[in-house]
Short mmCIF file of C-alpha atoms and ligand atoms in Angstrom, two decimals:
data_model
loop_
_atom_site.label_atom_id
_atom_site.label_comp_id
_atom_site.label_asym_id
_atom_site.label_seq_id
_atom_site.Cartn_x
_atom_site.Cartn_y
_atom_site.Cartn_z
CA UNK S 1321 0.00 0.00 0.00
CA UNK S 1322 1.19 3.47 -0.85
CA UNK S 1323 2.04 5.79 2.05
CA UNK S 1324 1.15 8.74 -0.13
CA UNK S 1325 -2.33 10.04 0.41
CA UNK S 1326 -5.05 10.21 -2.20
CA UNK S 1327 -6.54 13.49 -3.37
CA UNK S 1328 -9.93 14.90 -2.52
CA UNK S 1329 -11.48 16.07 -5.78
CA UNK S 1330 -14.91 17.69 -5.96
CA UNK S 1331 -17.17 18.40 -8.92
CA UNK S 1332 -19.73 21.14 -8.50
CA UNK S 1333 -22.18 22.93 -10.77
CA UNK S 1334 -25.86 23.53 -11.33
CA UNK S 1335 -28.15 20.69 -12.42
CA UNK S 1336 -27.60 19.24 -15.92
CA UNK S 1337 -23.97 20.34 -16.03
CA UNK S 1338 -22.81 16.71 -16.30
CA UNK S 1339 -21.23 16.24 -12.85
CA UNK S 1340 -22.29 12.64 -12.33
CA UNK S 1341 -21.25 11.54 -15.84
CA UNK S 1342 -17.86 13.23 -15.43
CA UNK S 1343 -17.28 11.80 -11.92
CA UNK S 1344 -17.89 8.27 -13.20
CA UNK S 1345 -15.64 8.72 -16.23
CA UNK S 1346 -12.91 10.23 -14.10
CA UNK S 1347 -12.92 7.40 -11.55
CA UNK S 1348 -12.81 4.87 -14.37
CA UNK S 1349 -9.92 6.65 -16.12
CA UNK S 1350 -7.91 6.99 -12.90
CA UNK S 1351 -8.41 3.31 -12.09
CA UNK S 1352 -7.37 2.36 -15.64
CA UNK S 1353 -4.14 4.29 -15.21
CA UNK S 1354 -3.41 2.39 -12.00
CA UNK S 1355 -4.42 5.10 -9.52
CA UNK S 1356 -6.80 3.90 -6.78
CA UNK S 1357 -9.94 6.03 -6.95
CA UNK S 1358 -13.52 5.88 -5.68
CA UNK S 1359 -16.61 7.98 -6.25
CA UNK S 1360 -18.75 9.50 -3.51
CA UNK S 1361 -21.76 11.76 -3.71
CA UNK S 1362 -23.53 14.20 -1.43
CA UNK S 1363 -26.14 13.94 -0.23
CA UNK S 1364 -25.34 10.29 0.51
CA UNK S 1365 -28.92 9.05 0.61
CA UNK S 1366 -28.02 5.64 2.10
CA UNK S 1367 -27.51 6.75 5.73
CA UNK S 1368 -30.33 7.52 8.18
CA UNK S 1369 -29.69 11.25 7.82
CA UNK S 1370 -29.45 10.78 4.05
CA UNK S 1371 -32.86 9.12 3.99
CA UNK S 1372 -34.40 12.10 5.78
CA UNK S 1373 -32.78 14.41 3.22
CA UNK S 1374 -33.92 12.24 0.34
CA UNK S 1375 -37.56 12.30 1.37
CA UNK S 1376 -37.28 16.09 1.83
CA UNK S 1377 -35.92 16.44 -1.73
CA UNK S 1378 -38.65 14.15 -3.03
CA UNK S 1379 -41.17 16.44 -1.24
CA UNK S 1380 -42.41 13.54 0.89
CA UNK S 1381 -41.70 15.52 4.04
CA UNK S 1382 -41.19 19.15 4.93
CA UNK S 1383 -38.27 20.30 7.06
CA UNK S 1384 -37.55 23.77 8.36
CA UNK S 1385 -34.89 25.46 6.16
CA UNK S 1386 -32.17 25.85 8.81
CA UNK S 1387 -32.77 22.30 9.98
CA UNK S 1388 -32.38 20.76 6.56
CA UNK S 1389 -29.23 22.80 5.96
CA UNK S 1390 -27.72 21.33 9.13
CA UNK S 1391 -28.78 17.84 8.07
CA UNK S 1392 -26.97 18.20 4.73
CA UNK S 1393 -23.88 19.25 6.68
CA UNK S 1394 -24.28 16.40 9.20
CA UNK S 1395 -24.50 14.01 6.25
CA UNK S 1396 -21.01 15.15 5.22
CA UNK S 1397 -19.58 15.04 8.75
CA UNK S 1398 -20.84 11.51 9.35
CA UNK S 1399 -18.73 10.34 6.40
CA UNK S 1400 -15.55 12.23 7.36
CA UNK S 1401 -13.90 9.32 9.28
CA UNK S 1402 -14.42 7.05 6.25
CA UNK S 1403 -13.15 9.72 3.85
CA UNK S 1404 -9.99 10.38 5.88
CA UNK S 1405 -9.26 6.68 6.14
CA UNK S 1406 -9.51 6.22 2.38
CA UNK S 1407 -7.41 9.30 1.61
CA UNK S 1408 -4.73 8.07 4.03
CA UNK S 1409 -4.80 4.67 2.30
CA UNK S 1410 -3.87 6.45 -0.93
CA UNK S 1411 -7.34 6.34 -2.49
CA UNK S 1412 -8.37 9.41 -4.45
CA UNK S 1413 -11.96 10.42 -3.77
CA UNK S 1414 -13.98 11.94 -6.59
CA UNK S 1415 -16.97 13.63 -4.99
CA UNK S 1416 -20.20 14.62 -6.74
CA UNK S 1417 -21.21 17.81 -4.80
CA UNK S 1418 -19.85 18.89 -1.41
CA UNK S 1419 -20.20 21.80 1.02
CA UNK S 1420 -20.29 24.29 -1.87
CA UNK S 1421 -23.63 22.89 -3.06
CA UNK S 1422 -24.75 23.03 0.56
CA UNK S 1423 -24.02 26.75 0.79
CA UNK S 1424 -25.16 27.64 -2.75
CA UNK S 1425 -28.55 25.95 -2.43
CA UNK S 1426 -29.49 27.13 1.07
CA UNK S 1427 -28.23 30.68 0.55
CA UNK S 1428 -30.35 30.89 -2.61
CA UNK S 1429 -33.33 30.85 -0.23
CA UNK S 1430 -34.52 34.19 1.20
CA UNK S 1431 -32.79 35.49 4.36
CA UNK S 1432 -29.78 33.14 4.40
CA UNK S 1433 -26.31 34.66 4.38
CA UNK S 1434 -23.32 32.93 2.84
CA UNK S 1435 -21.51 33.18 6.18
CA UNK S 1436 -24.26 31.45 8.18
CA UNK S 1437 -24.47 28.71 5.58
CA UNK S 1438 -20.71 28.06 5.57
CA UNK S 1439 -20.37 27.73 9.34
CA UNK S 1440 -21.43 24.10 9.92
CA UNK S 1441 -19.03 22.89 7.21
CA UNK S 1442 -15.99 24.79 8.52
CA UNK S 1443 -13.21 22.26 9.16
CA UNK S 1444 -14.38 19.52 6.79
CA UNK S 1445 -11.55 17.88 4.82
CA UNK S 1446 -10.57 20.52 2.28
CA UNK S 1447 -10.73 19.47 -1.36
CA UNK S 1448 -7.41 19.63 -3.21
CA UNK S 1449 -9.34 20.68 -6.29
CA UNK S 1450 -12.92 21.87 -6.90
CA UNK S 1451 -13.99 21.83 -10.52
CA UNK S 1452 -17.02 23.95 -11.33
CA UNK S 1453 -18.82 22.70 -14.42
CA UNK S 1454 -20.00 25.94 -15.93
CA UNK S 1455 -23.09 25.79 -18.13
CA UNK S 1456 -25.25 28.64 -19.33
CA UNK S 1457 -28.81 28.19 -17.95
CA UNK S 1458 -30.29 28.27 -21.46
CA UNK S 1459 -27.93 25.48 -22.61
CA UNK S 1460 -28.79 23.52 -19.45
CA UNK S 1461 -32.49 23.90 -20.23
CA UNK S 1462 -31.82 22.44 -23.69
CA UNK S 1463 -30.50 19.27 -22.06
CA UNK S 1464 -33.99 18.25 -21.00
CA UNK S 1465 -36.63 18.88 -18.44
CA UNK S 1466 -35.84 19.27 -14.77
CA UNK S 1467 -37.02 16.45 -12.57
CA UNK S 1468 -39.69 16.80 -9.93
CA UNK S 1469 -37.41 17.19 -6.90
CA UNK S 1470 -37.29 20.27 -4.76
CA UNK S 1471 -35.07 23.10 -6.16
CA UNK S 1472 -35.40 21.88 -9.76
CA UNK S 1473 -36.69 25.10 -11.33
CA UNK S 1474 -34.87 27.49 -13.65
CA UNK S 1475 -35.33 30.53 -11.41
CA UNK S 1476 -33.95 28.78 -8.32
CA UNK S 1477 -31.03 27.37 -10.33
CA UNK S 1478 -30.15 30.91 -11.49
CA UNK S 1479 -29.93 32.04 -7.86
CA UNK S 1480 -27.82 28.98 -7.04
CA UNK S 1481 -25.46 29.85 -9.90
CA UNK S 1482 -25.03 33.39 -8.48
CA UNK S 1483 -24.18 31.97 -5.06
CA UNK S 1484 -21.61 29.62 -6.59
CA UNK S 1485 -20.06 32.65 -8.31
CA UNK S 1486 -19.71 34.36 -4.93
CA UNK S 1487 -18.11 31.24 -3.43
CA UNK S 1488 -15.65 31.03 -6.33
CA UNK S 1489 -14.20 34.42 -5.37
CA UNK S 1490 -12.62 32.77 -2.32
CA UNK S 1491 -8.93 32.20 -3.12
CA UNK S 1492 -8.48 29.79 -0.20
CA UNK S 1493 -10.22 27.13 -2.30
CA UNK S 1494 -8.55 25.70 -5.42
CA UNK S 1495 -11.34 26.37 -7.94
CA UNK S 1496 -11.10 25.51 -11.62
CA UNK S 1497 -13.93 26.54 -13.91
CA UNK S 1498 -14.61 24.03 -16.66
CA UNK S 1499 -16.63 24.90 -19.76
CA UNK S 1500 -19.26 22.16 -19.63
CA UNK S 1501 -20.95 23.15 -22.90
CA UNK S 1502 -18.39 21.07 -24.85
CA UNK S 1503 -18.64 17.35 -25.64
CA UNK S 1504 -18.43 14.78 -22.83
CA UNK S 1505 -15.05 13.54 -24.10
CA UNK S 1506 -13.47 16.98 -24.40
CA UNK S 1507 -14.62 17.94 -20.90
CA UNK S 1508 -13.38 14.60 -19.59
CA UNK S 1509 -9.90 15.06 -21.09
CA UNK S 1510 -9.50 18.46 -19.44
CA UNK S 1511 -10.69 17.16 -16.08
CA UNK S 1512 -8.41 14.13 -16.24
CA UNK S 1513 -5.28 16.19 -16.86
CA UNK S 1514 -6.13 18.58 -14.01
CA UNK S 1515 -6.68 15.64 -11.66
CA UNK S 1516 -3.50 13.82 -12.56
CA UNK S 1517 -1.54 16.97 -11.81
CA UNK S 1518 -3.28 17.53 -8.48
CA UNK S 1519 -2.83 13.90 -7.41
CA UNK S 1520 0.92 14.25 -7.94
CA UNK S 1521 1.07 17.56 -6.06
CA UNK S 1522 -1.17 16.66 -3.12
CA UNK S 1523 0.26 13.24 -2.30
CA UNK S 1524 2.91 14.62 0.04
CA UNK S 1525 0.82 17.39 1.60
CA UNK S 1526 -1.39 17.12 4.71
CA UNK S 1527 -5.17 17.15 4.23
CA UNK S 1528 -6.38 20.72 4.73
CA UNK S 1529 -9.38 22.05 6.64
CA UNK S 1530 -12.11 23.78 4.66
CA UNK S 1531 -12.77 27.52 5.30
CA UNK S 1532 -10.46 27.61 8.33
N1 NYM N 335 -28.17 19.90 -2.16
C1 NYM N 335 -27.08 19.13 -2.19
C2 NYM N 335 -28.41 20.80 -1.12
O1 NYM N 335 -29.41 21.51 -1.12
N2 NYM N 335 -27.49 20.88 -0.10
C3 NYM N 335 -26.36 20.11 -0.08
O2 NYM N 335 -25.57 20.19 0.85
C4 NYM N 335 -26.14 19.19 -1.18
C5 NYM N 335 -24.93 18.32 -1.17
O3 NYM N 335 -29.70 18.44 -3.16
N3 NYM N 335 -30.70 19.75 -5.97
C6 NYM N 335 -29.19 19.76 -3.22
C7 NYM N 335 -28.69 19.94 -4.60
C8 NYM N 335 -29.56 19.03 -5.45
C9 NYM N 335 -29.99 17.95 -4.46
O4 NYM N 335 -29.41 16.23 -5.95
C10 NYM N 335 -29.24 16.66 -4.66
P1 NYM N 335 -28.53 15.06 -6.62
O5 NYM N 335 -29.25 14.88 -7.91
O6 NYM N 335 -28.65 13.88 -5.70
O7 NYM N 335 -27.13 15.56 -6.79
#
């Protein structure tokens, strides 16, 4: 087993940007090139907290807005021991959404500040790289209808996009904006190169703490 740690790589973006497709392709490509890699996604709907979140998103239950924000955060914290163990074992984690989605979605609701929304996630393992899949809302709309889950409307997604843009101004996070309007393969190639570079750079560095 390698004593060099794996990298924590996050893909973010509004719905229909292609995050899940790209995460899967990236994990596959890294594994093919002999680099241990696994995919994770948030919310992780398999845990007890995740099941509460899932039924909220499916509109089967209603939760107070602050409460659900804290549940999304708790759903990340409950997986931190497992994430750290894997990173220390040299496994690169490719994560479909993380705290940035948490902040962008809640702060798109009325009366939520970015600062309040960030607080519960302060100190999470800090991603070595956060790739933001950028897609114009009109192009996203052309990729098909939104589903029926909570938040899946064009106007809410526009507010989410604005919140992401605010978060991307923070230089303490290693953001890379990826033009997601291109073909799946072209986007994949760019992402793969960025990841290979970050894996080589991060392997000797300690895992950071987010927003600390
Ligand atoms: N979401 C996701 C939040 O509101 N807060 C969070 O912390 C996270 C991680 O849940 N609309 C929202 C974004 C999405 C939804 O959808 C999860 P999916 O398709 O499972 O990624």
